[in-house]
Short mmCIF file of C-alpha atoms and ligand atoms in Angstrom, two decimals:
data_model
loop_
_atom_site.label_atom_id
_atom_site.label_comp_id
_atom_site.label_asym_id
_atom_site.label_seq_id
_atom_site.Cartn_x
_atom_site.Cartn_y
_atom_site.Cartn_z
CA UNK A 1 199.72 322.46 121.24
CA UNK A 2 197.25 323.14 124.07
CA UNK A 3 197.69 319.56 125.31
CA UNK A 4 201.21 320.36 126.41
CA UNK A 5 200.43 323.31 128.70
CA UNK A 6 200.68 321.20 131.84
CA UNK A 7 204.02 319.88 130.71
CA UNK A 8 205.33 323.38 130.02
CA UNK A 9 204.03 324.55 133.37
CA UNK A 10 205.94 321.75 135.06
CA UNK A 11 209.07 323.05 133.33
CA UNK A 12 208.60 326.47 134.89
CA UNK A 13 208.10 328.25 131.58
CA UNK A 14 206.71 331.71 130.92
CA UNK A 15 203.57 330.48 129.17
CA UNK A 16 202.29 333.86 128.03
CA UNK A 17 205.52 334.74 126.32
CA UNK A 18 205.85 331.22 124.98
CA UNK A 19 202.43 331.59 123.31
CA UNK A 20 203.81 334.58 121.40
CA UNK A 21 206.73 332.48 120.17
CA UNK A 22 204.46 329.58 119.13
CA UNK A 23 202.11 331.95 117.31
CA UNK A 24 204.69 333.01 114.72
CA UNK A 25 206.37 329.70 113.87
CA UNK A 26 203.62 327.97 111.79
CA UNK A 27 203.30 330.88 109.34
CA UNK A 28 207.04 331.37 109.14
CA UNK A 29 207.58 327.64 108.47
CA UNK A 30 204.70 327.51 106.01
CA UNK A 31 206.07 330.41 103.96
CA UNK A 32 209.59 329.02 103.81
CA UNK A 33 209.06 325.26 103.70
CA UNK A 34 205.53 324.24 102.77
CA UNK A 35 205.52 326.63 99.80
CA UNK A 36 208.19 324.52 98.05
CA UNK A 37 207.03 322.51 95.05
CA UNK A 38 207.75 318.85 94.41
CA UNK A 39 209.09 318.16 97.91
CA UNK A 40 210.02 314.55 98.70
CA UNK A 41 207.27 312.63 100.55
CA UNK A 42 209.78 311.74 103.24
CA UNK A 43 209.88 315.40 104.35
CA UNK A 44 206.52 314.81 106.07
CA UNK A 45 208.34 313.35 109.07
CA UNK A 46 210.40 316.55 109.51
CA UNK A 47 207.24 318.67 109.02
CA UNK A 48 205.76 316.68 111.87
CA UNK A 49 208.85 317.23 114.05
CA UNK A 50 208.67 321.00 113.48
CA UNK A 51 204.92 321.12 114.11
CA UNK A 52 205.59 319.36 117.42
CA UNK A 53 208.84 321.16 118.15
CA UNK A 54 207.87 322.05 121.72
CA UNK A 55 205.61 319.05 122.26
CA UNK A 56 206.36 315.48 121.29
CA UNK A 57 210.14 315.47 121.91
CA UNK A 58 209.76 317.47 125.13
CA UNK A 59 207.29 314.84 126.32
CA UNK A 60 209.90 312.16 125.59
CA UNK A 61 212.52 314.09 127.56
CA UNK A 62 210.06 314.46 130.46
CA UNK A 63 209.34 310.72 130.48
CA UNK A 64 213.06 309.97 130.43
CA UNK A 65 213.60 312.31 133.38
CA UNK A 66 210.65 310.85 135.28
CA UNK A 67 212.44 307.52 135.18
CA UNK A 68 215.56 309.15 136.61
CA UNK A 69 217.30 309.80 133.28
CA UNK A 70 219.30 312.98 132.67
CA UNK A 71 219.32 315.50 129.83
CA UNK A 72 222.48 317.36 128.77
CA UNK A 73 222.13 320.56 126.73
CA UNK A 74 225.06 321.66 124.55
CA UNK A 75 225.95 324.52 122.21
CA UNK A 76 228.79 323.28 120.10
CA UNK A 77 229.70 320.22 118.04
CA UNK A 78 232.87 319.64 120.10
CA UNK A 79 230.78 318.27 122.98
CA UNK A 80 230.95 314.48 122.55
CA UNK A 81 227.52 312.86 122.24
CA UNK A 82 229.10 309.42 122.65
CA UNK A 83 229.83 309.92 126.36
CA UNK A 84 226.32 311.23 127.04
CA UNK A 85 224.64 308.34 125.21
CA UNK A 86 226.97 305.73 126.79
CA UNK A 87 225.71 306.77 130.23
CA UNK A 88 222.08 306.36 129.18
CA UNK A 89 221.49 310.12 129.08
CA UNK A 90 220.05 312.27 126.28
CA UNK A 91 221.94 315.11 124.61
CA UNK A 92 220.17 318.04 122.94
CA UNK A 93 221.69 320.84 120.88
CA UNK A 94 220.58 324.21 122.24
CA UNK A 95 221.99 326.92 119.99
CA UNK A 96 219.40 329.68 119.59
CA UNK A 97 218.51 330.53 116.02
CA UNK A 98 215.52 332.82 116.58
CA UNK A 99 215.26 336.59 116.60
CA UNK A 100 212.57 336.22 119.27
CA UNK A 101 215.19 335.62 121.99
CA UNK A 102 217.54 338.49 121.11
CA UNK A 103 215.87 341.23 123.26
CA UNK A 104 216.06 339.01 126.36
CA UNK A 105 219.68 338.17 125.59
CA UNK A 106 220.45 341.87 125.28
CA UNK A 107 219.15 342.46 128.81
CA UNK A 108 222.28 340.80 130.19
CA UNK A 109 224.76 340.87 127.30
CA UNK A 110 226.23 343.67 125.19
CA UNK A 111 224.33 344.38 121.97
CA UNK A 112 227.40 344.03 119.80
CA UNK A 113 227.87 340.31 120.25
CA UNK A 114 227.02 337.34 118.00
CA UNK A 115 223.23 336.71 117.69
CA UNK A 116 223.72 333.01 118.35
CA UNK A 117 225.02 333.81 121.82
CA UNK A 118 222.40 336.47 122.54
CA UNK A 119 219.58 334.16 121.42
CA UNK A 120 220.91 331.20 123.42
CA UNK A 121 221.11 333.23 126.62
CA UNK A 122 217.77 334.92 125.85
CA UNK A 123 216.10 331.54 125.36
CA UNK A 124 217.11 330.49 128.86
CA UNK A 125 216.38 333.66 130.78
CA UNK A 126 213.03 334.24 129.07
CA UNK A 127 211.87 330.76 130.11
CA UNK A 128 210.41 330.15 126.65
CA UNK A 129 212.51 327.26 125.37
CA UNK A 130 211.37 323.88 126.78
CA UNK A 131 214.67 322.27 125.70
CA UNK A 132 216.62 324.61 127.98
CA UNK A 133 214.08 323.96 130.71
CA UNK A 134 214.40 320.19 130.27
CA UNK A 135 218.20 320.16 130.53
CA UNK A 136 219.56 318.98 133.89
CA UNK A 137 222.88 320.61 133.03
CA UNK A 138 224.28 322.72 130.20
CA UNK A 139 227.66 321.98 128.66
CA UNK A 140 229.58 324.98 127.38
CA UNK A 141 233.06 325.16 125.87
CA UNK A 142 235.90 327.65 125.59
CA UNK A 143 235.60 328.26 121.86
CA UNK A 144 235.05 331.93 121.05
CA UNK A 145 235.38 334.72 123.64
CA UNK A 146 231.70 335.66 123.46
CA UNK A 147 230.56 332.17 124.36
CA UNK A 148 233.04 331.53 127.10
CA UNK A 149 232.10 334.72 128.93
CA UNK A 150 228.37 334.11 128.32
CA UNK A 151 228.61 330.83 130.27
CA UNK A 152 229.36 332.91 133.37
CA UNK A 153 226.04 334.72 132.89
CA UNK A 154 224.09 331.56 132.08
CA UNK A 155 225.60 329.93 135.15
CA UNK A 156 223.50 332.31 137.27
CA UNK A 157 220.33 330.68 135.94
CA UNK A 158 221.25 327.01 135.56
CA UNK A 159 224.03 324.51 136.31
CA UNK A 160 226.70 324.57 133.62
CA UNK A 161 229.88 322.61 132.97
CA UNK A 162 232.50 324.20 130.72
CA UNK A 163 234.89 322.07 128.64
CA UNK A 164 238.26 323.69 128.06
CA UNK A 165 238.75 323.20 124.32
CA UNK A 166 242.30 323.88 123.12
CA UNK A 167 242.67 326.31 120.23
CA UNK A 168 245.64 324.65 118.57
CA UNK A 169 246.10 321.06 117.42
CA UNK A 170 249.57 320.14 118.69
CA UNK A 171 250.42 316.94 120.59
CA UNK A 172 250.11 318.68 123.96
CA UNK A 173 246.69 320.06 122.99
CA UNK A 174 245.45 316.56 122.26
CA UNK A 175 246.70 315.36 125.68
CA UNK A 176 244.85 318.25 127.27
CA UNK A 177 241.66 317.49 125.32
CA UNK A 178 241.74 313.81 126.34
CA UNK A 179 241.99 315.03 129.91
CA UNK A 180 238.93 317.28 129.40
CA UNK A 181 237.03 314.33 127.94
CA UNK A 182 237.88 312.28 131.04
CA UNK A 183 236.64 315.04 133.32
CA UNK A 184 233.44 315.19 131.29
CA UNK A 185 233.07 311.38 131.42
CA UNK A 186 233.38 311.49 135.24
CA UNK A 187 230.76 314.23 135.41
CA UNK A 188 228.32 312.32 133.18
CA UNK A 189 228.81 309.15 135.24
CA UNK A 190 228.29 311.02 138.49
CA UNK A 191 225.17 312.81 137.28
CA UNK A 192 223.53 309.75 135.79
CA UNK A 193 224.78 307.24 138.36
CA UNK A 194 225.72 305.00 135.41
CA UNK A 195 229.22 303.75 134.74
CA UNK A 196 230.44 304.17 131.16
CA UNK A 197 231.71 300.66 130.50
CA UNK A 198 233.75 299.49 127.50
CA UNK A 199 230.66 297.82 126.10
CA UNK A 200 228.38 300.84 126.58
CA UNK A 201 230.88 303.20 125.02
CA UNK A 202 231.32 300.90 122.01
CA UNK A 203 227.54 300.81 121.48
CA UNK A 204 227.30 304.60 121.74
CA UNK A 205 230.15 305.12 119.25
CA UNK A 206 228.40 302.76 116.82
CA UNK A 207 225.07 304.56 117.19
CA UNK A 208 226.43 308.08 116.73
CA UNK A 209 228.56 306.91 113.79
CA UNK A 210 225.42 305.44 112.25
CA UNK A 211 223.70 308.81 112.62
CA UNK A 212 226.68 310.42 110.90
CA UNK A 213 226.57 307.81 108.11
CA UNK A 214 222.92 308.46 107.34
CA UNK A 215 223.61 312.19 107.12
CA UNK A 216 226.54 311.44 104.80
CA UNK A 217 224.18 309.34 102.66
CA UNK A 218 221.73 312.24 102.55
CA UNK A 219 224.46 314.69 101.55
CA UNK A 220 225.77 312.28 98.89
CA UNK A 221 222.45 312.65 97.06
CA UNK A 222 223.24 316.37 96.78
CA UNK A 223 226.38 315.62 94.77
CA UNK A 224 224.20 314.48 91.88
CA UNK A 225 223.56 316.67 88.82
CA UNK A 226 219.90 315.88 89.50
CA UNK A 227 219.14 317.58 92.83
CA UNK A 228 216.43 315.51 94.53
CA UNK A 229 216.10 317.77 97.59
CA UNK A 230 216.43 321.48 98.26
CA UNK A 231 219.25 322.89 100.38
CA UNK A 232 216.63 324.28 102.74
CA UNK A 233 215.24 320.82 103.42
CA UNK A 234 218.71 319.32 103.91
CA UNK A 235 219.55 322.08 106.40
CA UNK A 236 216.35 321.41 108.33
CA UNK A 237 217.19 317.71 108.59
CA UNK A 238 220.66 318.44 110.00
CA UNK A 239 219.20 320.92 112.48
CA UNK A 240 216.69 318.29 113.65
CA UNK A 241 219.50 315.73 114.05
CA UNK A 242 220.74 317.81 117.00
CA UNK A 243 217.78 316.98 119.20
CA UNK A 244 215.75 314.12 117.74
CA UNK A 245 215.97 310.58 119.11
CA UNK A 246 219.02 309.15 117.24
CA UNK A 247 217.47 305.76 116.41
CA UNK A 248 214.25 307.24 115.04
CA UNK A 249 216.21 309.88 113.15
CA UNK A 250 218.38 307.21 111.49
CA UNK A 251 215.31 305.20 110.48
CA UNK A 252 213.38 308.16 109.05
CA UNK A 253 216.38 309.67 107.28
CA UNK A 254 217.27 306.28 105.74
CA UNK A 255 213.73 306.07 104.34
CA UNK A 256 214.08 309.56 102.89
CA UNK A 257 217.46 308.68 101.35
CA UNK A 258 215.88 305.72 99.54
CA UNK A 259 213.31 308.08 98.05
CA UNK A 260 216.00 310.59 97.05
CA UNK A 261 218.18 307.91 95.43
CA UNK A 262 215.14 306.74 93.49
CA UNK A 263 214.45 310.33 92.39
CA UNK A 264 218.00 310.58 91.06
CA UNK A 265 217.52 307.38 89.03
CA UNK A 266 214.29 308.80 87.59
CA UNK A 267 215.82 312.23 86.93
CA UNK A 268 213.47 314.09 89.33
CA UNK A 269 215.07 317.38 90.41
CA UNK A 270 213.62 320.16 92.57
CA UNK A 271 215.54 322.79 90.60
CA UNK A 272 215.57 323.81 86.97
CA UNK A 273 218.52 322.73 84.86
CA UNK A 274 221.56 325.04 85.06
CA UNK A 275 220.59 326.54 88.43
CA UNK A 276 223.88 327.74 89.99
CA UNK A 277 225.01 325.23 92.62
CA UNK A 278 226.15 326.92 95.82
CA UNK A 279 228.41 325.75 98.63
CA UNK A 280 227.62 327.66 101.84
CA UNK A 281 230.47 328.01 104.34
CA UNK A 282 230.81 329.83 107.64
CA UNK A 283 229.02 330.19 110.95
CA UNK A 284 226.31 327.78 112.14
CA UNK A 285 222.60 328.16 111.40
CA UNK A 286 220.68 327.03 114.44
CA UNK A 287 216.99 326.19 114.02
CA UNK A 288 214.90 328.22 112.95
CA UNK A 289 217.55 330.21 111.11
CA UNK A 290 216.66 329.34 107.50
CA UNK A 291 217.13 332.88 106.22
CA UNK A 292 220.16 332.58 103.94
CA UNK A 293 219.09 329.28 102.34
CA UNK A 294 215.63 330.68 101.68
CA UNK A 295 217.04 333.80 100.06
CA UNK A 296 219.49 331.80 97.92
CA UNK A 297 216.82 329.37 96.74
CA UNK A 298 214.31 332.10 95.91
CA UNK A 299 216.91 334.18 94.07
CA UNK A 300 217.96 331.66 91.45
CA UNK A 301 220.47 329.45 93.31
CA UNK A 302 220.50 325.96 94.83
CA UNK A 303 222.45 325.12 97.99
CA UNK A 304 224.26 321.81 97.46
CA UNK A 305 226.38 321.62 100.63
CA UNK A 306 227.09 323.41 103.93
CA UNK A 307 230.64 323.60 105.24
CA UNK A 308 229.26 324.64 108.64
CA UNK A 309 228.53 323.13 112.05
CA UNK A 310 224.92 322.63 110.96
CA UNK A 311 226.27 320.78 107.93
CA UNK A 312 229.32 318.73 107.03
CA UNK A 313 231.39 319.57 110.15
CA UNK A 314 228.76 317.87 112.31
CA UNK A 315 229.02 314.45 110.69
CA UNK A 316 231.77 314.19 108.09
CA UNK A 317 234.34 312.32 110.14
CA UNK A 318 233.54 309.15 112.09
CA UNK A 319 234.94 308.03 115.45
CA UNK A 320 237.25 305.04 114.93
CA UNK A 321 235.82 302.06 116.79
CA UNK A 322 238.36 300.83 119.34
CA UNK A 323 238.68 298.11 121.97
CA UNK A 324 239.63 299.47 125.41
CA UNK A 325 238.15 302.56 127.06
CA UNK A 326 241.53 304.33 126.80
CA UNK A 327 241.82 303.68 123.06
CA UNK A 328 238.20 304.68 122.56
CA UNK A 329 238.68 307.95 124.46
CA UNK A 330 241.69 308.74 122.29
CA UNK A 331 239.74 307.95 119.12
CA UNK A 332 236.94 310.27 120.32
CA UNK A 333 239.51 313.00 121.01
CA UNK A 334 241.01 312.56 117.53
CA UNK A 335 237.64 312.75 115.82
CA UNK A 336 236.49 315.89 117.61
CA UNK A 337 239.84 317.61 117.19
CA UNK A 338 239.60 316.96 113.44
CA UNK A 339 236.69 319.45 113.22
CA UNK A 340 237.98 322.59 111.55
CA UNK A 341 236.42 325.51 113.48
CA UNK A 342 237.73 329.04 113.03
CA UNK A 343 238.33 329.17 116.80
CA UNK A 344 241.52 327.19 116.07
CA UNK A 345 244.76 328.64 114.84
CA UNK A 346 246.01 327.88 112.29
CA UNK A 347 242.91 326.47 110.62
CA UNK A 348 244.13 325.64 107.13
CA UNK A 349 242.22 322.34 107.21
CA UNK A 350 239.02 324.33 106.73
CA UNK A 351 240.32 325.92 103.53
CA UNK A 352 241.24 322.46 102.22
CA UNK A 353 237.75 321.24 103.15
CA UNK A 354 236.03 324.10 101.31
CA UNK A 355 237.98 323.49 98.10
CA UNK A 356 237.49 319.71 98.30
CA UNK A 357 233.74 320.05 98.97
CA UNK A 358 233.36 322.59 96.16
CA UNK A 359 234.68 319.95 93.77
CA UNK A 360 232.85 316.95 95.30
CA UNK A 361 229.48 318.72 95.18
CA UNK A 362 230.16 320.18 91.71
CA UNK A 363 229.47 323.66 93.04
CA UNK A 364 229.60 326.79 90.88
CA UNK A 365 230.18 329.33 93.65
CA UNK A 366 230.68 329.81 97.40
CA UNK A 367 228.58 331.94 99.75
CA UNK A 368 230.55 332.78 102.90
CA UNK A 369 228.04 333.28 105.70
CA UNK A 370 229.00 335.27 108.75
CA UNK A 371 226.95 336.12 111.81
CA UNK A 372 227.70 339.72 112.89
CA UNK A 373 230.43 340.02 115.54
CA UNK A 374 231.76 336.52 114.92
CA UNK A 375 235.37 337.62 114.71
CA UNK A 376 237.00 334.25 114.13
CA UNK A 377 235.02 333.47 110.96
CA UNK A 378 235.11 337.10 109.77
CA UNK A 379 238.89 337.29 110.04
CA UNK A 380 239.32 333.86 108.44
CA UNK A 381 237.47 335.10 105.34
CA UNK A 382 240.64 336.83 104.17
CA UNK A 383 242.61 333.57 103.85
CA UNK A 384 239.65 331.62 102.47
CA UNK A 385 239.02 334.24 99.77
CA UNK A 386 242.68 334.31 98.79
CA UNK A 387 242.72 330.50 98.41
CA UNK A 388 239.45 330.47 96.44
CA UNK A 389 240.67 333.29 94.15
CA UNK A 390 243.77 331.24 93.43
CA UNK A 391 241.55 328.32 92.42
CA UNK A 392 239.30 330.56 90.29
CA UNK A 393 236.31 329.83 92.57
CA UNK A 394 233.71 332.67 92.81
CA UNK A 395 232.93 333.69 96.39
CA UNK A 396 230.72 336.28 98.05
CA UNK A 397 230.59 337.21 101.76
CA UNK A 398 227.16 337.73 103.33
CA UNK A 399 227.09 339.03 106.89
CA UNK A 400 223.65 338.93 108.41
CA UNK A 401 221.80 338.37 111.68
CA UNK A 402 218.32 336.88 112.24
CA UNK A 403 216.27 339.99 111.46
CA UNK A 404 214.51 340.30 108.12
CA UNK A 405 215.49 343.92 107.48
CA UNK A 406 218.31 343.17 105.05
CA UNK A 407 216.57 340.46 102.99
CA UNK A 408 216.03 342.72 99.94
CA UNK A 409 219.61 343.89 99.92
CA UNK A 410 221.02 340.35 100.22
CA UNK A 411 218.68 339.16 97.47
CA UNK A 412 219.95 341.86 95.09
CA UNK A 413 223.58 340.96 95.79
CA UNK A 414 222.98 337.24 95.36
CA UNK A 415 220.99 337.64 92.15
CA UNK A 416 223.93 339.56 90.66
CA UNK A 417 226.33 336.86 91.93
CA UNK A 418 224.28 334.07 90.33
CA UNK A 419 224.02 335.99 87.04
CA UNK A 420 227.79 336.38 87.02
CA UNK A 421 228.18 332.62 87.61
CA UNK A 422 225.71 331.78 84.83
CA UNK A 423 227.43 333.97 82.25
CA UNK A 424 230.87 332.59 83.06
CA UNK A 425 229.68 328.95 83.03
S1 LIG B 1 231.46 327.41 114.86
FE1 LIG B 1 232.99 326.54 116.24
S2 LIG B 1 232.33 327.23 118.24
FE2 LIG B 1 230.56 327.46 116.89
S3 LIG B 1 229.41 325.53 117.08
FE3 LIG B 1 230.83 325.31 115.40
S4 LIG B 1 232.63 324.30 116.29
FE4 LIG B 1 231.44 325.18 117.96
S1 LIG B 2 229.13 332.05 115.40
FE1 LIG B 2 231.16 332.77 116.03
S2 LIG B 2 230.81 334.32 117.64
FE2 LIG B 2 228.91 333.14 117.36
S3 LIG B 2 229.02 331.51 118.89
FE3 LIG B 2 229.87 330.65 117.00
S4 LIG B 2 232.08 331.04 117.07
FE4 LIG B 2 231.09 332.34 118.65
#
C-alpha cells in the first residue's frame, strides 16, 4: 500500500486517518472471507481487488483523469451508467458501508439518520475515501428524505448534481424522468466535452447490459440445489461491480461462472445438504458491509439471493437496445423506472419480485434487512410480511447498523429461525 502514498497525497487525503482505516480492513476481510472453506479459485481476482481497494483502481482513475477524462460518483442505482460511459467518463458507486465513517458523518448530520447516509458524508468530509476524492462531480438523487437533504451538506465540500427522481410511476412521472435524464446527459456532455452520439450510446447500452448479463449468470448458479458459491462471495462480487472497470469485471466474472457451472455438474457445494436457503431483501449493503451475510452463513443458513440494490435490483432488468437517441433515452428511462425501490408509492412490484425470487431460488425463508432509520423500507415491511404470510413463506425482520454490538443477539434470533425452517421442511 505504501507505493500509493504519493497518489493519495495528490488527492488531498488525510493520510494519517486513512492509515487507521487501512489497518483494520485486512483482518476484517480475512476473518469473514478468507476463513471460508472450499472457495472457488475464481474468487482470487476479487481478493486481489479488495487487497488493492484504495490502490490499483484509484491509479486507473488517476490515469484517466490525467488524460482529461472525468469521474462521476453516485449513490443510487437510479443514476444511469449508460450516459456516463457513452461520454467516455467513468462512474463509481460511492455508498459508504463502513462504521469507520459514521463519527465524521455525525459531525454534520443528526445521529438518528440512516448509517448509509452518515457513512457516505463522513467518507467525504474525513478525506479518507480515495473514490470520493477522485470524483470530479457527485450525482445525488431525490430518493429518501435523508439523502436529499444530505446532498445540501455534501455540496459544501464538493460539486454535486441532484437528479429529481419521481416517486410514482405514472405516465407524467416517466415524462419527467426522461427530462431529468436529458438534463443529466447535457451535464455529462458539458463536463467531458464529448458528445453522446447515437453510436456511443448504443455501445454503452450494450456494455452495461453485458455487465448485467454476467451478474445474472452468476446469480443463476445460486438457483441450483448444489450451491457452488457462498452468499457472502456473491455479495462481494456485486459490490465490486459498482466500481471495477466494466470490461475487466465481465471477463473475470465470466471465468468464475464457468468454474461455478462446472462445480454444479460435479456436485461441489460450499454448504452442507439441507442448509436452509435464505432470500435477503431490504436496504442496500455497501462495501464493506458484509455483516448480515456473515452472521447468516455462520449460524446455519445459506444466502441464495438478494432482493436489494446490491443484488438483483442492480442488474435484473436490461435496457432495451434502440435505434435513435430519443428511443434509447426512453428505453433507459423505462429500465430505471422498473426498479422497485421503497421510495416509490405504491411499490407492489417489489412484493411480486420477492415472492417470484423466493420460488426461483428455491428459498426456504426470507430475512428482511433494514438499516436503522430507513423509514421507507421499515414501513414497507408491513405489506411484505402480510403478502409472505399469505403465501406461507417464513420471514424475519433484522434491523441493524454497521456496529458489531448486536451480532450475538442477531445470531441467536437467526439460529432459532433456521431451526424453525428445518423442522417444518
Ligand atoms: S434503496 Fe432506493 S434509494 Fe437506496 S440505493 Fe436502492 S434504489 Fe437508491
Ligand atoms: S437505506 Fe433507506 S434511508 Fe438509507 S439511503 Fe437508502 S433509502 Fe435512504
